[in-house]
Amino acid sequence: MKNILVTGGCGFIGSVFVRYILEESGFTGRIINLDKLTYAGNPENLLNFEELYKDRYIFVHEDICKKDALDKVFSNYNIDTVCHFAAESHVDRSIVSPEAFIETNINGTFNLLEASRKRLDKIKLFHHVSTDEVFGSLGAEGYFTETTPYSPNSPYSASKAGSDHLVRAYSETYGLPVTVSNCSNNYGPYQFPEKLIPLMIINAMEDKPLPIYGDGANIRDWLYVADHCRAIWQIMNNGEKGETYNVGGKCEKRNLEVVETICSLMDEAFPSKSGKSKKDLITFVKDRPGHDKRYAIDCTKIENSLGWHPVESFESGIKATIEWYLENQTWVDRIKSGEYLKWIDGHYNM
Ligand code: NAD
Ligand code: TYD
């Protein structure tokens, strides 16, 4: 691997991945970060990286839905490896406006696969970053394994399922060397405050209501983002071509429990002036349509075959996450005001 095309590297997980690769992994090649900079893409997540990592980090402001642009990027930068994060990623948005999800997640992935197929002799690996939501919803018992049938319930998870199938088909039909990871819910620094954990932290900072869908009994399996990035890098280096790997935190929690934990930690770290507990801000709201009840990952395969294990506990991970949001008020403010969206091709358009 010399020239890795990372798509969606200005998003939450993509930016943590790029930082991990350049700062910690020992990789000596080049990262080409291709990102459309939708509302979820924030160049401030990798501030100054072009100066810090001259020649080793290149940002390309592009859209994976543009086929010709992709061909140019593949040949200009001699791409030999793809790590594909770019996606529309929020379930609630997919319920309100599904079209962008079909465009980016299905057609965009198709375009990337086609660009890779045209250079089949040069591509060493196409790693596709996917989600456990493709498996649908679990009852009280059982876990998702790599052989669990797909049963997506939201436009988001259906579009990710479609992209997973295309990746598999390109491996089987054209011999494209692929790996796929299906990961559980991530949390940590740089997550856009539309997802449960950062939304609750930021609302709690401002003493705003903390909206919990339904009765708050839905369960997610939480994984600290750095653990996910290590898993992806392990798979890219040592995974078997054509295989999929489930990645999870072995950390099932009810939504209400997650929010109550955030409230307790915020009561210590950022108490309300009124003296009231942040728990008083919890507000039960109308449930999400098609709300999956429970996700839980069996990650035996990646543990046994690649020796990967989640290392961050929820207790330490959620503390670190809260500290990060409290210490990065400017990042938060610029997201809330929309300032971060003014970045155009190498400079801020103020
Ligand atoms: P995110 O929404 O924070 O970031 C997505 C990034 O993709 C943004 O930088 C955005 O600008 C970019 N993007 C969107 N459309 C694009 C397009 N057409 N062309 C180029 N770039 C485009 O997402 P995330 O939470 O970091 O998720 C990254 C990947 O990981 C996604 O594929 C998601 O399905 C998957 N995943 C996420 C989680 C999670 O908990 N967040 C869990 C498992 C898997
Ligand atoms: P989210 O972070 O959107 O991730 P996903 O839907 O992909 O799992 O939501 C996590 C859980 O939290 C999910 O069960 C929906 C719930 N939720 C709320 O209760 N309130 C909220 O404001 C949000 C954004 C999510």
Short mmCIF file of C-alpha atoms and ligand atoms in Angstrom, two decimals:
data_model
loop_
_atom_site.label_atom_id
_atom_site.label_comp_id
_atom_site.label_asym_id
_atom_site.label_seq_id
_atom_site.Cartn_x
_atom_site.Cartn_y
_atom_site.Cartn_z
CA MET A 1 0.00 0.00 0.00
CA LYS A 2 1.58 3.25 -1.12
CA ASN A 3 -1.25 5.56 -2.18
CA ILE A 4 -4.39 5.07 -0.15
CA LEU A 5 -7.56 6.81 -1.31
CA VAL A 6 -9.62 7.52 1.80
CA THR A 7 -13.13 8.68 0.93
CA GLY A 8 -15.05 10.74 3.49
CA GLY A 9 -11.90 11.53 5.46
CA CYS A 10 -13.31 14.83 6.76
CA GLY A 11 -16.18 13.06 8.53
CA PHE A 12 -16.18 11.65 12.05
CA ILE A 13 -14.60 8.20 11.65
CA GLY A 14 -12.68 9.03 8.47
CA SER A 15 -10.83 11.92 10.12
CA VAL A 16 -9.91 9.84 13.18
CA PHE A 17 -8.71 7.12 10.78
CA VAL A 18 -6.54 9.53 8.74
CA ARG A 19 -5.00 10.92 11.94
CA TYR A 20 -4.35 7.39 13.24
CA ILE A 21 -2.73 6.27 9.97
CA LEU A 22 -0.43 9.28 9.73
CA GLU A 23 0.40 9.63 13.42
CA GLU A 24 0.38 6.13 14.86
CA SER A 25 0.18 3.25 12.40
CA GLY A 26 3.71 3.29 10.99
CA PHE A 27 2.37 3.67 7.42
CA THR A 28 4.95 5.50 5.32
CA GLY A 29 2.96 6.08 2.12
CA ARG A 30 0.49 8.74 1.07
CA ILE A 31 -3.14 9.40 2.00
CA ILE A 32 -5.41 11.03 -0.58
CA ASN A 33 -8.51 12.19 1.24
CA LEU A 34 -11.44 12.67 -1.16
CA ASP A 35 -14.42 14.36 0.41
CA LYS A 36 -17.42 16.28 -0.91
CA LEU A 37 -17.68 18.27 2.32
CA THR A 38 -21.38 17.80 2.89
CA TYR A 39 -22.80 19.22 6.13
CA ALA A 40 -21.07 16.23 7.85
CA GLY A 41 -17.63 16.89 6.37
CA ASN A 42 -15.53 19.28 8.40
CA PRO A 43 -12.01 20.18 7.21
CA GLU A 44 -11.30 21.45 10.73
CA ASN A 45 -11.22 17.80 11.82
CA LEU A 46 -7.82 17.60 10.06
CA LEU A 47 -6.73 21.18 10.52
CA ASN A 48 -3.25 21.95 9.07
CA PHE A 49 -2.70 18.35 7.93
CA GLU A 50 -1.59 19.48 4.48
CA GLU A 51 1.22 21.52 6.06
CA LEU A 52 2.01 19.00 8.79
CA TYR A 53 2.24 16.04 6.40
CA LYS A 54 3.51 17.62 3.17
CA ASP A 55 3.58 15.02 0.37
CA ARG A 56 1.98 12.40 2.63
CA TYR A 57 -1.50 13.96 2.94
CA ILE A 58 -3.48 15.39 0.04
CA PHE A 59 -7.01 16.68 0.23
CA VAL A 60 -9.24 16.46 -2.85
CA HIS A 61 -12.56 18.28 -2.72
CA GLU A 62 -14.68 15.91 -4.84
CA ASP A 63 -17.86 13.91 -4.97
CA ILE A 64 -17.91 10.11 -5.34
CA CYS A 65 -21.00 10.54 -7.52
CA LYS A 66 -18.81 12.13 -10.24
CA LYS A 67 -17.36 9.29 -12.30
CA ASP A 68 -14.93 11.30 -14.44
CA ALA A 69 -13.47 13.06 -11.43
CA LEU A 70 -12.86 9.70 -9.75
CA ASP A 71 -11.01 8.33 -12.77
CA LYS A 72 -8.73 11.37 -12.72
CA VAL A 73 -8.00 11.02 -9.02
CA PHE A 74 -7.19 7.31 -9.40
CA SER A 75 -4.71 7.96 -12.19
CA ASN A 76 -3.27 11.31 -10.99
CA TYR A 77 -2.37 9.87 -7.60
CA ASN A 78 -1.64 6.33 -8.73
CA ILE A 79 -4.13 4.90 -6.26
CA ASP A 80 -3.40 1.30 -5.20
CA THR A 81 -5.69 1.03 -2.17
CA VAL A 82 -9.15 2.36 -1.31
CA CYS A 83 -10.63 2.77 2.16
CA HIS A 84 -14.22 3.84 1.61
CA PHE A 85 -15.93 5.78 4.41
CA ALA A 86 -17.87 8.39 2.41
CA ALA A 87 -21.59 8.05 3.02
CA GLU A 88 -24.70 9.75 4.17
CA SER A 89 -24.73 8.31 7.67
CA HIS A 90 -27.66 9.48 9.75
CA VAL A 91 -30.80 7.31 10.04
CA ASP A 92 -33.13 10.21 10.91
CA ARG A 93 -32.05 12.17 7.82
CA SER A 94 -32.57 9.05 5.68
CA ILE A 95 -36.17 8.88 6.89
CA VAL A 96 -36.86 12.50 5.96
CA SER A 97 -34.79 12.71 2.73
CA PRO A 98 -33.69 9.29 1.44
CA GLU A 99 -32.51 10.36 -2.01
CA ALA A 100 -28.99 11.48 -1.10
CA PHE A 101 -28.52 8.12 0.62
CA ILE A 102 -29.27 6.22 -2.57
CA GLU A 103 -27.07 8.58 -4.60
CA THR A 104 -23.99 8.56 -2.40
CA ASN A 105 -24.17 5.22 -0.64
CA ILE A 106 -25.24 3.07 -3.61
CA ASN A 107 -24.34 4.99 -6.79
CA GLY A 108 -21.25 6.59 -5.27
CA THR A 109 -19.94 3.19 -4.11
CA PHE A 110 -20.72 1.79 -7.56
CA ASN A 111 -18.66 4.59 -9.15
CA LEU A 112 -15.71 3.88 -6.87
CA LEU A 113 -15.91 0.17 -7.69
CA GLU A 114 -15.98 0.97 -11.40
CA ALA A 115 -12.96 3.28 -11.09
CA SER A 116 -11.19 0.42 -9.28
CA ARG A 117 -12.24 -2.16 -11.88
CA LYS A 118 -10.66 -0.04 -14.60
CA ARG A 119 -7.32 -0.39 -12.78
CA LEU A 120 -7.70 -3.96 -11.59
CA ASP A 121 -4.00 -4.66 -12.15
CA LYS A 122 -3.02 -1.80 -9.81
CA ILE A 123 -5.58 -2.11 -7.00
CA LYS A 124 -4.26 -4.11 -4.06
CA LEU A 125 -7.29 -3.63 -1.81
CA PHE A 126 -10.73 -2.01 -1.70
CA HIS A 127 -11.83 -1.83 1.93
CA HIS A 128 -15.50 -0.97 2.42
CA VAL A 129 -16.56 0.51 5.76
CA SER A 130 -20.07 -0.61 6.61
CA THR A 131 -22.44 -0.94 9.51
CA ASP A 132 -24.12 -3.63 11.60
CA GLU A 133 -27.46 -1.94 10.77
CA VAL A 134 -27.59 -3.95 7.52
CA PHE A 135 -28.56 -6.98 9.65
CA GLY A 136 -31.75 -5.34 10.92
CA SER A 137 -32.93 -5.62 14.49
CA LEU A 138 -32.32 -8.26 17.20
CA GLY A 139 -34.75 -9.37 19.88
CA ALA A 140 -33.63 -9.83 23.47
CA GLU A 141 -31.31 -12.72 22.59
CA GLY A 142 -28.55 -13.42 20.07
CA TYR A 143 -25.84 -11.52 18.18
CA PHE A 144 -25.07 -10.48 14.61
CA THR A 145 -22.42 -12.72 13.05
CA GLU A 146 -20.86 -12.44 9.59
CA THR A 147 -23.43 -14.96 8.32
CA THR A 148 -26.55 -13.25 9.71
CA PRO A 149 -28.92 -12.59 6.77
CA TYR A 150 -29.27 -8.97 5.72
CA SER A 151 -32.57 -7.39 6.80
CA PRO A 152 -32.19 -3.59 6.73
CA ASN A 153 -35.06 -1.48 8.06
CA SER A 154 -34.18 2.17 7.33
CA PRO A 155 -33.32 3.86 4.04
CA TYR A 156 -29.82 4.38 5.51
CA SER A 157 -29.26 0.72 6.32
CA ALA A 158 -30.87 -0.41 3.05
CA SER A 159 -28.51 1.84 1.09
CA LYS A 160 -25.50 0.52 3.03
CA ALA A 161 -26.72 -3.06 2.43
CA GLY A 162 -26.93 -2.29 -1.30
CA SER A 163 -23.35 -0.99 -1.27
CA ASP A 164 -22.12 -4.08 0.63
CA HIS A 165 -23.71 -6.33 -2.01
CA LEU A 166 -22.06 -4.39 -4.84
CA VAL A 167 -18.65 -4.71 -3.16
CA ARG A 168 -19.16 -8.45 -2.78
CA ALA A 169 -20.27 -8.75 -6.41
CA TYR A 170 -17.13 -6.95 -7.65
CA SER A 171 -15.01 -9.39 -5.70
CA GLU A 172 -16.85 -12.46 -7.00
CA THR A 173 -17.34 -11.28 -10.59
CA TYR A 174 -14.24 -9.26 -11.39
CA GLY A 175 -11.80 -10.51 -8.78
CA LEU A 176 -11.44 -7.06 -7.16
CA PRO A 177 -9.55 -7.65 -3.89
CA VAL A 178 -12.02 -6.47 -1.24
CA THR A 179 -12.58 -6.60 2.49
CA VAL A 180 -15.67 -5.33 4.34
CA SER A 181 -16.17 -4.34 7.97
CA ASN A 182 -19.62 -4.15 9.57
CA CYS A 183 -19.27 -2.12 12.74
CA SER A 184 -21.54 -1.19 15.63
CA ASN A 185 -22.29 2.37 16.85
CA ASN A 186 -19.18 4.53 17.22
CA TYR A 187 -18.67 7.43 19.61
CA GLY A 188 -15.78 9.77 20.43
CA PRO A 189 -14.26 13.12 19.46
CA TYR A 190 -15.24 14.85 16.18
CA GLN A 191 -18.68 13.18 15.89
CA PHE A 192 -21.24 15.48 14.30
CA PRO A 193 -23.81 16.51 16.93
CA GLU A 194 -26.79 14.92 15.22
CA LYS A 195 -25.95 11.46 16.62
CA LEU A 196 -27.13 10.46 20.09
CA ILE A 197 -23.98 10.93 22.19
CA PRO A 198 -22.62 14.29 20.92
CA LEU A 199 -26.16 15.70 20.68
CA MET A 200 -26.80 14.86 24.34
CA ILE A 201 -23.43 16.27 25.47
CA ILE A 202 -23.95 19.56 23.64
CA ASN A 203 -27.59 19.94 24.68
CA ALA A 204 -26.61 19.19 28.29
CA MET A 205 -23.90 21.88 28.10
CA GLU A 206 -26.61 24.37 27.14
CA ASP A 207 -29.28 23.03 29.49
CA LYS A 208 -31.48 22.18 26.52
CA PRO A 209 -33.92 19.22 26.46
CA LEU A 210 -32.39 15.75 25.91
CA PRO A 211 -34.83 14.04 23.49
CA ILE A 212 -35.13 10.27 23.94
CA TYR A 213 -37.06 8.41 21.26
CA GLY A 214 -39.82 6.13 22.57
CA ASP A 215 -39.13 4.66 26.00
CA GLY A 216 -35.32 4.77 25.72
CA ALA A 217 -35.09 0.95 25.94
CA ASN A 218 -33.52 0.48 22.48
CA ILE A 219 -30.07 -1.06 22.73
CA ARG A 220 -26.90 -0.17 20.83
CA ASP A 221 -23.44 -1.81 21.07
CA TRP A 222 -21.04 1.13 21.59
CA LEU A 223 -17.47 1.20 20.29
CA TYR A 224 -14.91 3.96 20.83
CA VAL A 225 -13.93 5.35 17.43
CA ALA A 226 -10.18 4.72 17.87
CA ASP A 227 -10.89 1.01 18.38
CA HIS A 228 -12.84 0.95 15.11
CA CYS A 229 -9.96 2.63 13.25
CA ARG A 230 -7.47 0.07 14.60
CA ALA A 231 -9.81 -2.71 13.46
CA ILE A 232 -10.03 -1.31 9.93
CA TRP A 233 -6.24 -0.98 9.70
CA GLN A 234 -5.80 -4.58 10.96
CA ILE A 235 -8.26 -5.84 8.35
CA MET A 236 -6.56 -3.82 5.60
CA ASN A 237 -3.18 -5.26 6.49
CA ASN A 238 -3.95 -8.80 7.57
CA GLY A 239 -7.56 -9.56 6.59
CA GLU A 240 -8.37 -12.19 4.01
CA LYS A 241 -9.52 -10.87 0.63
CA GLY A 242 -13.20 -11.42 -0.03
CA GLU A 243 -14.00 -11.66 3.70
CA THR A 244 -16.26 -9.56 5.87
CA TYR A 245 -15.52 -8.81 9.54
CA ASN A 246 -17.95 -7.76 12.26
CA VAL A 247 -16.54 -5.15 14.64
CA GLY A 248 -18.21 -4.28 17.94
CA GLY A 249 -17.58 -2.99 21.44
CA LYS A 250 -19.11 -5.85 23.45
CA CYS A 251 -20.82 -2.95 25.14
CA GLU A 252 -24.61 -3.14 24.96
CA LYS A 253 -26.44 -0.28 26.57
CA ARG A 254 -29.99 1.02 26.59
CA ASN A 255 -30.26 4.55 25.22
CA LEU A 256 -31.66 5.82 28.53
CA GLU A 257 -28.65 4.37 30.38
CA VAL A 258 -26.26 6.11 27.97
CA VAL A 259 -27.99 9.46 28.43
CA GLU A 260 -28.18 9.09 32.22
CA THR A 261 -24.44 8.32 32.31
CA ILE A 262 -23.74 11.46 30.27
CA CYS A 263 -25.94 13.47 32.64
CA SER A 264 -24.10 12.21 35.75
CA LEU A 265 -20.70 13.01 34.24
CA MET A 266 -21.90 16.42 33.06
CA ASP A 267 -23.27 17.19 36.56
CA GLU A 268 -19.66 16.94 37.76
CA ALA A 269 -17.83 18.43 34.79
CA PHE A 270 -20.24 21.19 33.74
CA PRO A 271 -22.95 21.65 36.41
CA SER A 272 -26.08 23.65 35.64
CA LYS A 273 -26.19 27.13 37.18
CA SER A 274 -29.65 26.25 38.53
CA GLY A 275 -28.10 23.47 40.62
CA LYS A 276 -30.48 20.94 39.04
CA SER A 277 -29.26 17.62 37.66
CA LYS A 278 -28.94 17.33 33.86
CA LYS A 279 -31.25 14.31 34.22
CA ASP A 280 -34.11 16.79 34.62
CA LEU A 281 -33.55 17.71 30.95
CA ILE A 282 -34.43 14.19 29.72
CA THR A 283 -37.56 14.40 27.56
CA PHE A 284 -39.28 11.37 26.04
CA VAL A 285 -40.36 12.15 22.48
CA LYS A 286 -42.20 10.37 19.66
CA ASP A 287 -40.41 7.21 18.55
CA ARG A 288 -38.40 6.99 15.31
CA PRO A 289 -40.37 5.10 12.59
CA GLY A 290 -38.94 1.60 12.08
CA HIS A 291 -36.71 2.08 15.14
CA ASP A 292 -34.44 -0.99 15.43
CA LYS A 293 -34.76 -2.47 18.91
CA ARG A 294 -31.35 -3.95 19.56
CA TYR A 295 -27.94 -4.25 17.88
CA ALA A 296 -25.23 -6.54 19.29
CA ILE A 297 -22.13 -7.78 17.52
CA ASP A 298 -20.38 -11.11 17.80
CA CYS A 299 -16.80 -10.15 16.92
CA THR A 300 -15.24 -13.59 17.50
CA LYS A 301 -14.01 -13.74 13.90
CA ILE A 302 -11.85 -10.61 14.00
CA GLU A 303 -10.69 -11.42 17.53
CA ASN A 304 -9.60 -14.96 16.67
CA SER A 305 -8.25 -14.39 13.17
CA LEU A 306 -6.64 -10.94 13.52
CA GLY A 307 -6.15 -10.58 17.28
CA TRP A 308 -8.15 -7.33 17.42
CA HIS A 309 -10.05 -6.54 20.63
CA PRO A 310 -11.83 -3.39 21.75
CA VAL A 311 -9.58 -1.77 24.36
CA GLU A 312 -11.43 1.37 25.49
CA SER A 313 -14.08 0.76 28.15
CA PHE A 314 -17.34 2.69 27.90
CA GLU A 315 -16.56 4.35 31.25
CA SER A 316 -13.22 5.77 30.09
CA GLY A 317 -14.36 6.38 26.49
CA ILE A 318 -17.43 8.41 27.41
CA LYS A 319 -15.40 10.45 29.92
CA ALA A 320 -12.76 11.21 27.28
CA THR A 321 -15.49 12.12 24.78
CA ILE A 322 -17.21 14.54 27.16
CA GLU A 323 -13.85 16.13 28.03
CA TRP A 324 -13.09 16.56 24.32
CA TYR A 325 -16.39 18.37 23.63
CA LEU A 326 -15.92 20.59 26.68
CA GLU A 327 -12.36 21.46 25.63
CA ASN A 328 -13.24 22.08 21.98
CA GLN A 329 -15.92 24.71 22.35
CA THR A 330 -14.69 26.54 19.23
CA TRP A 331 -15.20 23.40 17.10
CA VAL A 332 -18.70 23.07 18.56
CA ASP A 333 -19.55 26.75 18.06
CA ARG A 334 -18.36 26.73 14.44
CA ILE A 335 -20.53 23.69 13.72
CA LYS A 336 -23.55 25.27 15.36
CA SER A 337 -23.13 28.57 13.54
CA GLY A 338 -22.38 26.88 10.18
CA GLU A 339 -19.00 28.70 9.98
CA TYR A 340 -17.23 25.42 9.22
CA LEU A 341 -19.18 25.11 5.94
CA LYS A 342 -17.45 28.16 4.49
CA TRP A 343 -14.27 26.22 3.67
CA ILE A 344 -13.85 26.09 -0.11
CA ASP A 345 -10.90 24.52 -1.92
CA GLY A 346 -8.08 25.26 0.45
CA HIS A 347 -9.29 28.33 2.26
CA TYR A 348 -12.14 29.66 4.31
CA ASN A 349 -14.53 31.76 2.29
CA MET A 350 -15.43 34.30 4.95
P1 NAD B 1 -20.03 11.14 8.73
O1 NAD B 1 -21.41 11.48 8.31
O2 NAD B 1 -19.46 11.79 9.96
O3 NAD B 1 -19.02 11.49 7.54
C1 NAD B 1 -19.29 11.17 6.21
C2 NAD B 1 -18.24 11.87 5.33
O4 NAD B 1 -18.49 11.51 3.97
C3 NAD B 1 -18.30 13.40 5.40
O5 NAD B 1 -17.00 13.92 5.49
C4 NAD B 1 -18.97 13.80 4.10
O6 NAD B 1 -18.59 15.08 3.63
C5 NAD B 1 -18.47 12.69 3.17
N1 NAD B 1 -19.36 12.49 2.01
C6 NAD B 1 -20.72 12.35 2.01
N2 NAD B 1 -21.18 12.22 0.75
C7 NAD B 1 -20.09 12.24 -0.06
C8 NAD B 1 -19.91 12.15 -1.46
N3 NAD B 1 -20.96 12.02 -2.29
N4 NAD B 1 -18.66 12.20 -1.97
C9 NAD B 1 -17.58 12.35 -1.15
N5 NAD B 1 -17.70 12.48 0.19
C10 NAD B 1 -18.94 12.42 0.73
O7 NAD B 1 -19.98 9.58 8.84
P2 NAD B 1 -19.22 8.62 9.87
O8 NAD B 1 -20.05 8.47 11.08
O9 NAD B 1 -17.82 9.06 9.99
O10 NAD B 1 -19.29 7.24 9.07
C11 NAD B 1 -18.28 6.90 8.12
C12 NAD B 1 -18.61 5.54 7.53
O11 NAD B 1 -18.67 4.57 8.57
C13 NAD B 1 -19.97 5.49 6.80
O12 NAD B 1 -19.81 4.71 5.64
C14 NAD B 1 -20.88 4.81 7.81
O13 NAD B 1 -21.91 4.10 7.15
C15 NAD B 1 -19.91 3.87 8.50
N6 NAD B 1 -20.26 3.52 9.90
C16 NAD B 1 -20.55 4.51 10.80
C17 NAD B 1 -20.83 4.16 12.12
C18 NAD B 1 -21.13 5.21 13.17
O14 NAD B 1 -21.49 4.88 14.28
N7 NAD B 1 -20.98 6.49 12.87
C19 NAD B 1 -20.84 2.81 12.50
C20 NAD B 1 -20.53 1.84 11.54
C21 NAD B 1 -20.23 2.21 10.25
P1 TYD B 2 -28.02 7.44 16.43
O1 TYD B 2 -26.86 8.07 17.13
O2 TYD B 2 -28.80 8.25 15.46
O3 TYD B 2 -27.45 6.10 15.75
P2 TYD B 2 -28.26 4.88 15.02
O4 TYD B 2 -29.65 5.28 14.80
O5 TYD B 2 -27.50 4.74 13.74
O6 TYD B 2 -28.11 3.72 15.93
O7 TYD B 2 -29.02 6.89 17.52
C1 TYD B 2 -28.60 5.97 18.51
C2 TYD B 2 -29.83 5.58 19.30
O8 TYD B 2 -30.31 6.71 20.02
C3 TYD B 2 -30.99 5.12 18.44
O9 TYD B 2 -31.67 4.07 19.12
C4 TYD B 2 -31.88 6.33 18.34
C5 TYD B 2 -31.66 7.04 19.66
N1 TYD B 2 -31.75 8.50 19.64
C6 TYD B 2 -32.56 9.17 20.57
O10 TYD B 2 -33.22 8.53 21.41
N2 TYD B 2 -32.60 10.52 20.54
C7 TYD B 2 -31.90 11.26 19.65
O11 TYD B 2 -32.00 12.53 19.65
C8 TYD B 2 -31.08 10.58 18.70
C9 TYD B 2 -30.29 11.35 17.67
C10 TYD B 2 -31.03 9.20 18.74
#
